[in-house]
Amino acid sequence: MARHRVTFLPDGKDIEVDEGTTLLQAAEEAGVHIETSCGGEGLCGECRVRVASGKARADKHAIGFLSRDELKNGYVLACQTPVEDDLTVEVAARSRLEEEHILTEGIPLSYGQPEKVALHKRPHDPASFFEPIAGKTYLELPEPTLVDNSADIDRVTRELRRKTRYTDFEISLACLRDLATRLRQHEWKVTVTHVRHNGIGRILDIEGGDTTDRQYGLAVDVGTTTVVAQLVDLRTGKVLGVEGSHNRQARYGEDVISRMVFACGRGSLNPVHEAVIANINSLIDAVARDKRISRSDIVAVVAAGNTTMSHFLLSLMPCNIRLEPYVPTATVYPQVLASELGIDIHAEGIVEVMPCVASYVGGDIVAGVLASGLADKPEVRCLIDVGTNGEIVIGNNEWLVCCSASAGPAFEGGGARSGMLATRGAIQKMQIHDGKVSYETIGKAKPRGICGSGFIDAIYELVRNGIVDLQGKLNLTEADGRILHEDDPRYIIAFSEETDTGEPVTISEAEIANLIKSKGAVFAAIKSLVDYVGLRFEDLDTIHVAGGFGSSLDISKAVAIGLLPDIDPARIQFIGNSSVMGARMVLLSGPAFEKAVDISRKMTNIELSNYAPFMNEFVAALFLPHTDRSLFPSVDY
Amino acid sequence: MARHRVTFLPDGKDIEVDEGTTLLQAAEEAGVHIETSCGGEGLCGECRVRVASGKARADKHAIGFLSRDELKNGYVLACQTPVEDDLTVEVAARSRLEEEHILTEGIPLSYGQPEKVALHKRPHDPASFFEPIAGKTYLELPEPTLVDNSADIDRVTRELRRKTRYTDFEISLACLRDLATRLRQHEWKVTVTHVRHNGIGRILDIEGGDTTDRQYGLAVDVGTTTVVAQLVDLRTGKVLGVEGSHNRQARYGEDVISRMVFACGRGSLNPVHEAVIANINSLIDAVARDKRISRSDIVAVVAAGNTTMSHFLLSLMPCNIRLEPYVPTATVYPQVLASELGIDIHAEGIVEVMPCVASYVGGDIVAGVLASGLADKPEVRCLIDVGTNGEIVIGNNEWLVCCSASAGPAFEGGGARSGMLATRGAIQKMQIHDGKVSYETIGKAKPRGICGSGFIDAIYELVRNGIVDLQGKLNLTEADGRILHEDDPRYIIAFSEETDTGEPVTISEAEIANLIKSKGAVFAAIKSLVDYVGLRFEDLDTIHVAGGFGSSLDISKAVAIGLLPDIDPARIQFIGNSSVMGARMVLLSGPAFEKAVDISRKMTNIELSNYAPFMNEFVAALFLPHTDRSLFPSVDY
């Protein structure tokens, strides 16, 4: 079979593949990530690339997604284009994720700096005690004598009992086998690595000498779209570094449903599992290299993800999650050895996965409740986590009710031609003043696209300036020169001359309709849940908003487009990635893990698909800000 | 290199070996066990075999061990004789262990049949509750609905919580991965195999349908000399079968010290570990085949052994056990997977090793305390376990004091030319009446040798008839026709015409001296311990005697030779192999395991090597029955 070389720009990565391999497959093999929402089925049009040299056949699929100009300029859909020649292919910048500047946390919570959350001692709050689930303890043991000749392991645990919070210990056979030699080789001066397991101390390793200055943990948010990892010093609780990357499972589908369809249908679970493991390993590699630490000094990983992500991470069968009556294999997961999953840290290191509530209320939201302190105080508060799913929790220290609604990837920059994650070059704020558009990008770079907070601003500004009506239709006369007249008309936020990619940053009528659906679903879910518990918005002491919008979400604009309820903006807090924050709290506090389990058990999940009023609320919310204006008294358009 | 064929009689097993291989090595390779005490160093003379055909050089070592007649008749020491010709070699019957009729338990304890021990409900005695540490539970689960769509594992544990004594459960990742499929494949009717682990229920397996009629456990006594395994039905507590075999570690030395020397010096730990694992696997194989059960239906093994045996079993470093200050790696062992040790039962089956007290007070004695109920009642009682070490425990439900003294293998039939284990053909009782010798063998077979209880009888009868004096010297004039006049004169118990082997069963002056040393060490240990706790023999409510003497130990004769204290014989009970009995109790009762740990922690070990009065007691006891006759008022000679 003929072989051809494909070179991907701007990376310059190249690979030789068999004739007939698709460009998408070739990119995967070359390690070049191209975003797709449909998993490579030719249905989303997101994987378009430009063939700069060599011959490639334009596919009939492409016609629905690419403009005439694009087709003329050599654009193709990577997933539908077989390699039949040596090719050079340009991958648009916004299809590649810059592994930097990924938003991990928003404004600090009221009780301190994010990195101090778990350290801060709030009375009666076990989660606030600094008791890392894993750690190292240095021991100088007295040598045995005829009078004190207890067994080696008893000599170790006797001293550990004094120096740690554990009273009981367990040890693996492998570790016990080395014990006698190691103690004597190192003259009874050793460092014990231990981890909390079912309330007792599990001894992972016994090293010679004092190595307590090298003990690290990893807090991971396994999102459907992105995976974010924080490297944490377990001695101090300090976050040493953050890395993020696209979830490599995207090649099997952009959302959880299509990945489950792949894993349970034509594909198998293993590649989807291995994709996220490869993800985590490459993040570990990056953060360890960057901070010049050894991977083997990372002794614990705490991961938070939605229920499907948690199943994929542990390689548990997720197939019943998507079928009525939506049953996961487990919502509370056993502590596992990192080596069982192929995660490359300390040979005996462990992985703890944040407990979930139900098939569509995951460990990420439990982490969010933990991080926001929702379950700590008597005041009734609300947590809204907008990811690919919108998840809502209402409650206090006595009760917690939650629900989730499919929001789609719109607020994470998915499903839109100019949409991108909140990384360098994303337009995160925009304004239209006196007909003039101004914007602000992440990292002050030339624009490459627009992220969630930018879209919210855009919709608000377009409505306020009469360019978009309350149903989301573009008023073509109002925006002369900034409208691209295509089948789906587009408003130009940044002209091609201004951008890094040479393509304009735009928002189309269909994309606005999508965003309205997304915000409508989230708002309807909030409204349904508030009604369900018999409250009004005014009764909510605080609303914590979490998600990947970008770091500068404009709360009042999010209210004005009808995404968030119209309460005093001072009572709405944007907290960013609460999932990784909660994972880190668990990493730094054993009791926090127990609290997370408690939260997951306490939370009552309302299946909105079963809750009749939801659909009415959703339909009523498909308007800017809402069909019922009395819900949004402060909105001035 | 030249190769030669060696055929071993009476088995007929043969093997081809390189020239220069010793006969002992050849026998091992052929699977023929030849007993040695010295580990093949030419120091014990026990491995003598007769070369029936082919040429073999008599070695200079042999002269010290073999009589002129034996040398003339082709006897050689197998360990010192290189193969230089095709040979046929006769292995004496008593060097081979018949894998049948091995004594496992003596008279039933007062509170019931041995197999009922763990079933019998004594008030306030947790060990008596029938709660097998492993077992199976059949579940018929309701199918999930939208109203009851809890996670699969929660559906399982919810029901398990009702049907077992556990409130918390843990599950391996492997088992969790299969769960969803298995539940649905078998229409929510499954059998869960679970084991007690740190007080919570560890789920080992989930099978389709009801398999609760197939759940077995194994209680194993890992003795220095023999390994005995009982197959137990975990549903009923019934002992289904018993198998025993020589401890294959014997090739590395007959006693624990020489095995430790091998493992820590010229050899390595691994072969010694693997030898006992091979032992256990062949016992499992034998008992499973015999009872027509599948090895994979054995879900748990509980093993009891002395501290060194426990280390070898788990492959823990034993090297500090034999060096002052005698420190074991561990005395309480983690529950391990059978697969970690290479024990071939259920793929996820577990092994629990009985806790030990100190380097020379092992899990066998803890098992004995458990089985005898010593720690259950307020009355002060004593347990004497005579194996290769003599171990003594005194105590009650409040305190336990123990010690051990090296007794040597004499009472297990070791170290004597006619000595043998208590198996078929062993003389277990003998009497001299009016100058006539009568005896009784195990299995009513022709004599092959003499076991521990037979030796005790023999010494008593010889003294009572004036053939042996109170110092153990043979009175040559008193036994005309029954004395073999060799360098070490021998009394003939059974003439060669009477025996199965064609060799006489004899006891020599040196062997009697050995037995006196053994009984002296055991008695001195008992006496020292009784003195240590400030009691007199009369204060002991009961003395439980355990060990491999044979099933028909004559208590009054054991007293008369000064092995046991001279108290009312009705208060002395022979209980046989209390080690396997205790292991079985743990298998059948989780609380019994906790009790065993409690016993091991509670027991105070007196190191006799540190205890000055012991040596005086030992010297005083090297007489029949004792230099202080006032200690043995009932003895009539």
mmCIF file of N, CA and C in Angstrom, chain B residues 221-305:
data_model
loop_
_atom_site.group_PDB
_atom_site.id
_atom_site.type_symbol
_atom_site.label_atom_id
_atom_site.label_comp_id
_atom_site.label_asym_id
_atom_site.label_seq_id
_atom_site.Cartn_x
_atom_site.Cartn_y
_atom_site.Cartn_z
ATOM 1 N N ASP B 221 -1.752 -25.904 59.317
ATOM 2 C CA ASP B 221 -0.697 -25.830 60.328
ATOM 3 C C ASP B 221 0.624 -25.992 59.597
ATOM 4 N N VAL B 222 1.391 -24.894 59.555
ATOM 5 C CA VAL B 222 2.695 -24.964 58.907
ATOM 6 C C VAL B 222 3.722 -25.283 59.986
ATOM 7 N N GLY B 223 3.942 -26.554 60.208
ATOM 8 C CA GLY B 223 4.911 -26.965 61.212
ATOM 9 C C GLY B 223 6.302 -27.013 60.613
ATOM 10 N N THR B 224 7.289 -26.972 61.468
ATOM 11 C CA THR B 224 8.659 -27.066 60.990
ATOM 12 C C THR B 224 8.879 -28.401 60.286
ATOM 13 N N THR B 225 8.247 -29.437 60.807
ATOM 14 C CA THR B 225 8.450 -30.776 60.269
ATOM 15 C C THR B 225 7.345 -31.194 59.303
ATOM 16 N N THR B 226 6.097 -30.940 59.684
ATOM 17 C CA THR B 226 4.992 -31.337 58.807
ATOM 18 C C THR B 226 4.066 -30.157 58.547
ATOM 19 N N VAL B 227 3.395 -30.250 57.422
ATOM 20 C CA VAL B 227 2.378 -29.261 57.079
ATOM 21 C C VAL B 227 1.061 -30.025 56.975
ATOM 22 N N VAL B 228 0.064 -29.555 57.706
ATOM 23 C CA VAL B 228 -1.224 -30.243 57.744
ATOM 24 C C VAL B 228 -2.294 -29.261 57.285
ATOM 25 N N ALA B 229 -3.185 -29.713 56.405
ATOM 26 C CA ALA B 229 -4.241 -28.832 55.917
ATOM 27 C C ALA B 229 -5.592 -29.504 56.077
ATOM 28 N N GLN B 230 -6.541 -28.763 56.614
ATOM 29 C CA GLN B 230 -7.916 -29.241 56.723
ATOM 30 C C GLN B 230 -8.789 -28.458 55.748
ATOM 31 N N LEU B 231 -9.585 -29.177 54.993
ATOM 32 C CA LEU B 231 -10.560 -28.532 54.114
ATOM 33 C C LEU B 231 -11.855 -28.366 54.894
ATOM 34 N N VAL B 232 -12.363 -27.148 54.918
ATOM 35 C CA VAL B 232 -13.528 -26.859 55.755
ATOM 36 C C VAL B 232 -14.651 -26.297 54.889
ATOM 37 N N ASP B 233 -15.851 -26.784 55.115
ATOM 38 C CA ASP B 233 -17.023 -26.242 54.431
ATOM 39 C C ASP B 233 -17.464 -24.992 55.180
ATOM 40 N N LEU B 234 -17.396 -23.851 54.519
ATOM 41 C CA LEU B 234 -17.668 -22.590 55.211
ATOM 42 C C LEU B 234 -19.156 -22.379 55.485
ATOM 43 N N ARG B 235 -19.986 -23.213 54.854
ATOM 44 C CA ARG B 235 -21.418 -23.080 55.098
ATOM 45 C C ARG B 235 -21.807 -23.758 56.403
ATOM 46 N N THR B 236 -21.132 -24.902 56.666
ATOM 47 C CA THR B 236 -21.517 -25.714 57.817
ATOM 48 C C THR B 236 -20.450 -25.720 58.905
ATOM 49 N N GLY B 237 -19.225 -25.362 58.572
ATOM 50 C CA GLY B 237 -18.131 -25.451 59.535
ATOM 51 C C GLY B 237 -17.525 -26.837 59.617
ATOM 52 N N LYS B 238 -18.036 -27.754 58.824
ATOM 53 C CA LYS B 238 -17.576 -29.151 58.895
ATOM 54 C C LYS B 238 -16.215 -29.334 58.231
ATOM 55 N N VAL B 239 -15.374 -30.169 58.871
ATOM 56 C CA VAL B 239 -14.098 -30.535 58.257
ATOM 57 C C VAL B 239 -14.365 -31.634 57.239
ATOM 58 N N LEU B 240 -14.080 -31.361 55.986
ATOM 59 C CA LEU B 240 -14.386 -32.331 54.931
ATOM 60 C C LEU B 240 -13.226 -33.292 54.684
ATOM 61 N N GLY B 241 -12.017 -32.833 54.945
ATOM 62 C CA GLY B 241 -10.884 -33.704 54.669
ATOM 63 C C GLY B 241 -9.622 -33.140 55.281
ATOM 64 N N VAL B 242 -8.649 -33.983 55.458
ATOM 65 C CA VAL B 242 -7.368 -33.574 56.039
ATOM 66 C C VAL B 242 -6.256 -34.171 55.198
ATOM 67 N N GLU B 243 -5.229 -33.382 54.927
ATOM 68 C CA GLU B 243 -4.045 -33.918 54.261
ATOM 69 C C GLU B 243 -2.823 -33.375 54.989
ATOM 70 N N GLY B 244 -1.772 -34.163 54.972
ATOM 71 C CA GLY B 244 -0.545 -33.702 55.614
ATOM 72 C C GLY B 244 0.651 -34.138 54.797
ATOM 73 N N SER B 245 1.732 -33.440 54.932
ATOM 74 C CA SER B 245 2.954 -33.869 54.246
ATOM 75 C C SER B 245 4.151 -33.294 54.977
ATOM 76 N N HIS B 246 5.309 -33.856 54.696
ATOM 77 C CA HIS B 246 6.539 -33.279 55.209
ATOM 78 C C HIS B 246 6.666 -31.851 54.736
ATOM 79 N N ASN B 247 7.204 -31.011 55.571
ATOM 80 C CA ASN B 247 7.539 -29.661 55.130
ATOM 81 C C ASN B 247 8.725 -29.769 54.172
ATOM 82 N N ARG B 248 8.492 -29.369 52.938
ATOM 83 C CA ARG B 248 9.534 -29.522 51.919
ATOM 84 C C ARG B 248 10.743 -28.642 52.159
ATOM 85 N N GLN B 249 10.602 -27.725 53.114
ATOM 86 C CA GLN B 249 11.765 -26.913 53.480
ATOM 87 C C GLN B 249 12.845 -27.762 54.124
ATOM 88 N N ALA B 250 12.513 -29.006 54.500
ATOM 89 C CA ALA B 250 13.488 -29.857 55.190
ATOM 90 C C ALA B 250 14.781 -29.969 54.388
ATOM 91 N N ARG B 251 14.674 -29.850 53.062
ATOM 92 C CA ARG B 251 15.903 -29.938 52.261
ATOM 93 C C ARG B 251 16.874 -28.798 52.570
ATOM 94 N N TYR B 252 16.364 -27.740 53.186
ATOM 95 C CA TYR B 252 17.237 -26.613 53.550
ATOM 96 C C TYR B 252 17.621 -26.646 55.023
ATOM 97 N N GLY B 253 17.347 -27.756 55.680
ATOM 98 C CA GLY B 253 17.669 -27.876 57.105
ATOM 99 C C GLY B 253 16.469 -28.397 57.857
ATOM 100 N N GLU B 254 16.713 -29.224 58.879
ATOM 101 C CA GLU B 254 15.594 -29.856 59.574
ATOM 102 C C GLU B 254 14.944 -28.900 60.571
ATOM 103 N N ASP B 255 15.721 -27.960 61.112
ATOM 104 C CA ASP B 255 15.131 -27.043 62.088
ATOM 105 C C ASP B 255 15.134 -25.610 61.561
ATOM 106 N N VAL B 256 14.424 -24.745 62.284
ATOM 107 C CA VAL B 256 14.267 -23.368 61.799
ATOM 108 C C VAL B 256 15.602 -22.644 61.709
ATOM 109 N N ILE B 257 16.494 -22.942 62.643
ATOM 110 C CA ILE B 257 17.778 -22.228 62.641
ATOM 111 C C ILE B 257 18.554 -22.531 61.361
ATOM 112 N N SER B 258 18.661 -23.834 61.023
ATOM 113 C CA SER B 258 19.465 -24.135 59.832
ATOM 114 C C SER B 258 18.785 -23.610 58.560
ATOM 115 N N ARG B 259 17.433 -23.539 58.572
ATOM 116 C CA ARG B 259 16.758 -22.957 57.397
ATOM 117 C C ARG B 259 17.014 -21.452 57.304
ATOM 118 N N MET B 260 17.033 -20.802 58.462
ATOM 119 C CA MET B 260 17.344 -19.363 58.447
ATOM 120 C C MET B 260 18.787 -19.143 57.992
ATOM 121 N N VAL B 261 19.682 -20.020 58.467
ATOM 122 C CA VAL B 261 21.077 -19.900 58.043
ATOM 123 C C VAL B 261 21.161 -20.025 56.527
ATOM 124 N N PHE B 262 20.408 -20.987 55.982
ATOM 125 C CA PHE B 262 20.401 -21.155 54.521
ATOM 126 C C PHE B 262 19.843 -19.900 53.839
ATOM 127 N N ALA B 263 18.678 -19.460 54.313
ATOM 128 C CA ALA B 263 17.987 -18.350 53.640
ATOM 129 C C ALA B 263 18.783 -17.045 53.737
ATOM 130 N N CYS B 264 19.493 -16.866 54.832
ATOM 131 C CA CYS B 264 20.158 -15.590 55.068
ATOM 132 C C CYS B 264 21.635 -15.643 54.694
ATOM 133 N N GLY B 265 22.143 -16.852 54.493
ATOM 134 C CA GLY B 265 23.561 -16.973 54.218
ATOM 135 C C GLY B 265 23.812 -17.405 52.798
ATOM 136 N N ARG B 266 24.201 -18.650 52.633
ATOM 137 C CA ARG B 266 24.631 -19.099 51.309
ATOM 138 C C ARG B 266 23.477 -19.184 50.304
ATOM 139 N N GLY B 267 22.272 -19.393 50.789
ATOM 140 C CA GLY B 267 21.163 -19.544 49.850
ATOM 141 C C GLY B 267 20.426 -18.250 49.683
ATOM 142 N N SER B 268 19.113 -18.340 49.513
ATOM 143 C CA SER B 268 18.304 -17.138 49.523
ATOM 144 C C SER B 268 16.935 -17.527 50.032
ATOM 145 N N LEU B 269 16.172 -16.492 50.369
ATOM 146 C CA LEU B 269 14.871 -16.711 50.981
ATOM 147 C C LEU B 269 13.915 -17.434 50.039
ATOM 148 N N ASN B 270 14.037 -17.122 48.764
ATOM 149 C CA ASN B 270 13.010 -17.564 47.830
ATOM 150 C C ASN B 270 12.771 -19.077 47.765
ATOM 151 N N PRO B 271 13.812 -19.896 47.639
ATOM 152 C CA PRO B 271 13.532 -21.336 47.568
ATOM 153 C C PRO B 271 12.860 -21.868 48.828
ATOM 154 N N VAL B 272 13.183 -21.295 49.976
ATOM 155 C CA VAL B 272 12.586 -21.772 51.223
ATOM 156 C C VAL B 272 11.107 -21.380 51.247
ATOM 157 N N HIS B 273 10.830 -20.157 50.794
ATOM 158 C CA HIS B 273 9.437 -19.700 50.663
ATOM 159 C C HIS B 273 8.679 -20.585 49.669
ATOM 160 N N GLU B 274 9.294 -20.795 48.544
ATOM 161 C CA GLU B 274 8.590 -21.562 47.500
ATOM 162 C C GLU B 274 8.348 -23.007 47.915
ATOM 163 N N ALA B 275 9.255 -23.538 48.737
ATOM 164 C CA ALA B 275 9.077 -24.926 49.176
ATOM 165 C C ALA B 275 7.774 -25.077 49.953
ATOM 166 N N VAL B 276 7.500 -24.154 50.862
ATOM 167 C CA VAL B 276 6.289 -24.315 51.668
ATOM 168 C C VAL B 276 5.040 -23.996 50.847
ATOM 169 N N ILE B 277 5.179 -23.092 49.876
ATOM 170 C CA ILE B 277 4.042 -22.809 48.995
ATOM 171 C C ILE B 277 3.722 -24.055 48.159
ATOM 172 N N ALA B 278 4.758 -24.706 47.649
ATOM 173 C CA ALA B 278 4.552 -25.938 46.876
ATOM 174 C C ALA B 278 3.881 -26.987 47.749
ATOM 175 N N ASN B 279 4.314 -27.063 48.991
ATOM 176 C CA ASN B 279 3.696 -27.916 49.996
ATOM 177 C C ASN B 279 2.195 -27.707 50.090
ATOM 178 N N ILE B 280 1.849 -26.451 50.326
ATOM 179 C CA ILE B 280 0.435 -26.112 50.531
ATOM 180 C C ILE B 280 -0.347 -26.389 49.256
ATOM 181 N N ASN B 281 0.238 -26.028 48.110
ATOM 182 C CA ASN B 281 -0.468 -26.285 46.850
ATOM 183 C C ASN B 281 -0.696 -27.774 46.631
ATOM 184 N N SER B 282 0.281 -28.609 47.016
ATOM 185 C CA SER B 282 0.062 -30.032 46.764
ATOM 186 C C SER B 282 -0.964 -30.593 47.751
ATOM 187 N N LEU B 283 -1.018 -30.030 48.942
ATOM 188 C CA LEU B 283 -2.069 -30.456 49.881
ATOM 189 C C LEU B 283 -3.444 -30.041 49.377
ATOM 190 N N ILE B 284 -3.519 -28.818 48.856
ATOM 191 C CA ILE B 284 -4.795 -28.339 48.310
ATOM 192 C C ILE B 284 -5.217 -29.255 47.169
ATOM 193 N N ASP B 285 -4.260 -29.559 46.320
ATOM 194 C CA ASP B 285 -4.528 -30.410 45.183
ATOM 195 C C ASP B 285 -5.075 -31.757 45.642
ATOM 196 N N ALA B 286 -4.392 -32.322 46.630
ATOM 197 C CA ALA B 286 -4.778 -33.651 47.101
ATOM 198 C C ALA B 286 -6.166 -33.629 47.725
ATOM 199 N N VAL B 287 -6.407 -32.669 48.592
ATOM 200 C CA VAL B 287 -7.676 -32.655 49.316
ATOM 201 C C VAL B 287 -8.825 -32.276 48.375
ATOM 202 N N ALA B 288 -8.542 -31.396 47.412
ATOM 203 C CA ALA B 288 -9.584 -30.986 46.468
ATOM 204 C C ALA B 288 -9.940 -32.159 45.551
ATOM 205 N N ARG B 289 -8.914 -32.875 45.098
ATOM 206 C CA ARG B 289 -9.184 -34.026 44.230
ATOM 207 C C ARG B 289 -9.971 -35.080 44.993
ATOM 208 N N ASP B 290 -9.519 -35.317 46.222
ATOM 209 C CA ASP B 290 -10.146 -36.338 47.047
ATOM 210 C C ASP B 290 -11.622 -36.022 47.279
ATOM 211 N N LYS B 291 -11.913 -34.775 47.525
ATOM 212 C CA LYS B 291 -13.296 -34.391 47.847
ATOM 213 C C LYS B 291 -14.053 -33.902 46.618
ATOM 214 N N ARG B 292 -13.419 -33.997 45.455
ATOM 215 C CA ARG B 292 -14.053 -33.597 44.189
ATOM 216 C C ARG B 292 -14.610 -32.176 44.234
ATOM 217 N N ILE B 293 -13.796 -31.278 44.733
ATOM 218 C CA ILE B 293 -14.212 -29.882 44.687
ATOM 219 C C ILE B 293 -13.216 -29.126 43.811
ATOM 220 N N SER B 294 -13.645 -27.938 43.367
ATOM 221 C CA SER B 294 -12.751 -27.138 42.540
ATOM 222 C C SER B 294 -11.907 -26.245 43.443
ATOM 223 N N ARG B 295 -10.610 -26.157 43.130
ATOM 224 C CA ARG B 295 -9.719 -25.303 43.922
ATOM 225 C C ARG B 295 -10.227 -23.883 43.950
ATOM 226 N N SER B 296 -10.906 -23.477 42.880
ATOM 227 C CA SER B 296 -11.346 -22.085 42.814
ATOM 228 C C SER B 296 -12.541 -21.825 43.724
ATOM 229 N N ASP B 297 -13.096 -22.873 44.327
ATOM 230 C CA ASP B 297 -14.153 -22.648 45.318
ATOM 231 C C ASP B 297 -13.592 -22.514 46.728
ATOM 232 N N ILE B 298 -12.269 -22.650 46.850
ATOM 233 C CA ILE B 298 -11.622 -22.361 48.145
ATOM 234 C C ILE B 298 -11.314 -20.867 48.147
ATOM 235 N N VAL B 299 -11.939 -20.141 49.077
ATOM 236 C CA VAL B 299 -11.831 -18.681 49.021
ATOM 237 C C VAL B 299 -10.915 -18.096 50.091
ATOM 238 N N ALA B 300 -10.558 -18.902 51.081
ATOM 239 C CA ALA B 300 -9.711 -18.362 52.153
ATOM 240 C C ALA B 300 -8.834 -19.450 52.751
ATOM 241 N N VAL B 301 -7.646 -19.051 53.131
ATOM 242 C CA VAL B 301 -6.721 -19.930 53.838
ATOM 243 C C VAL B 301 -6.334 -19.228 55.139
ATOM 244 N N VAL B 302 -6.420 -19.950 56.241
ATOM 245 C CA VAL B 302 -5.847 -19.435 57.486
ATOM 246 C C VAL B 302 -4.703 -20.365 57.864
ATOM 247 N N ALA B 303 -3.519 -19.794 58.020
ATOM 248 C CA ALA B 303 -2.345 -20.600 58.316
ATOM 249 C C ALA B 303 -1.782 -20.219 59.673
ATOM 250 N N ALA B 304 -1.384 -21.224 60.435
ATOM 251 C CA ALA B 304 -0.722 -20.986 61.719
ATOM 252 C C ALA B 304 0.637 -21.657 61.678
ATOM 253 N N GLY B 305 1.633 -20.964 62.170
ATOM 254 C CA GLY B 305 2.960 -21.553 62.220
ATOM 255 C C GLY B 305 3.798 -20.782 63.209
#
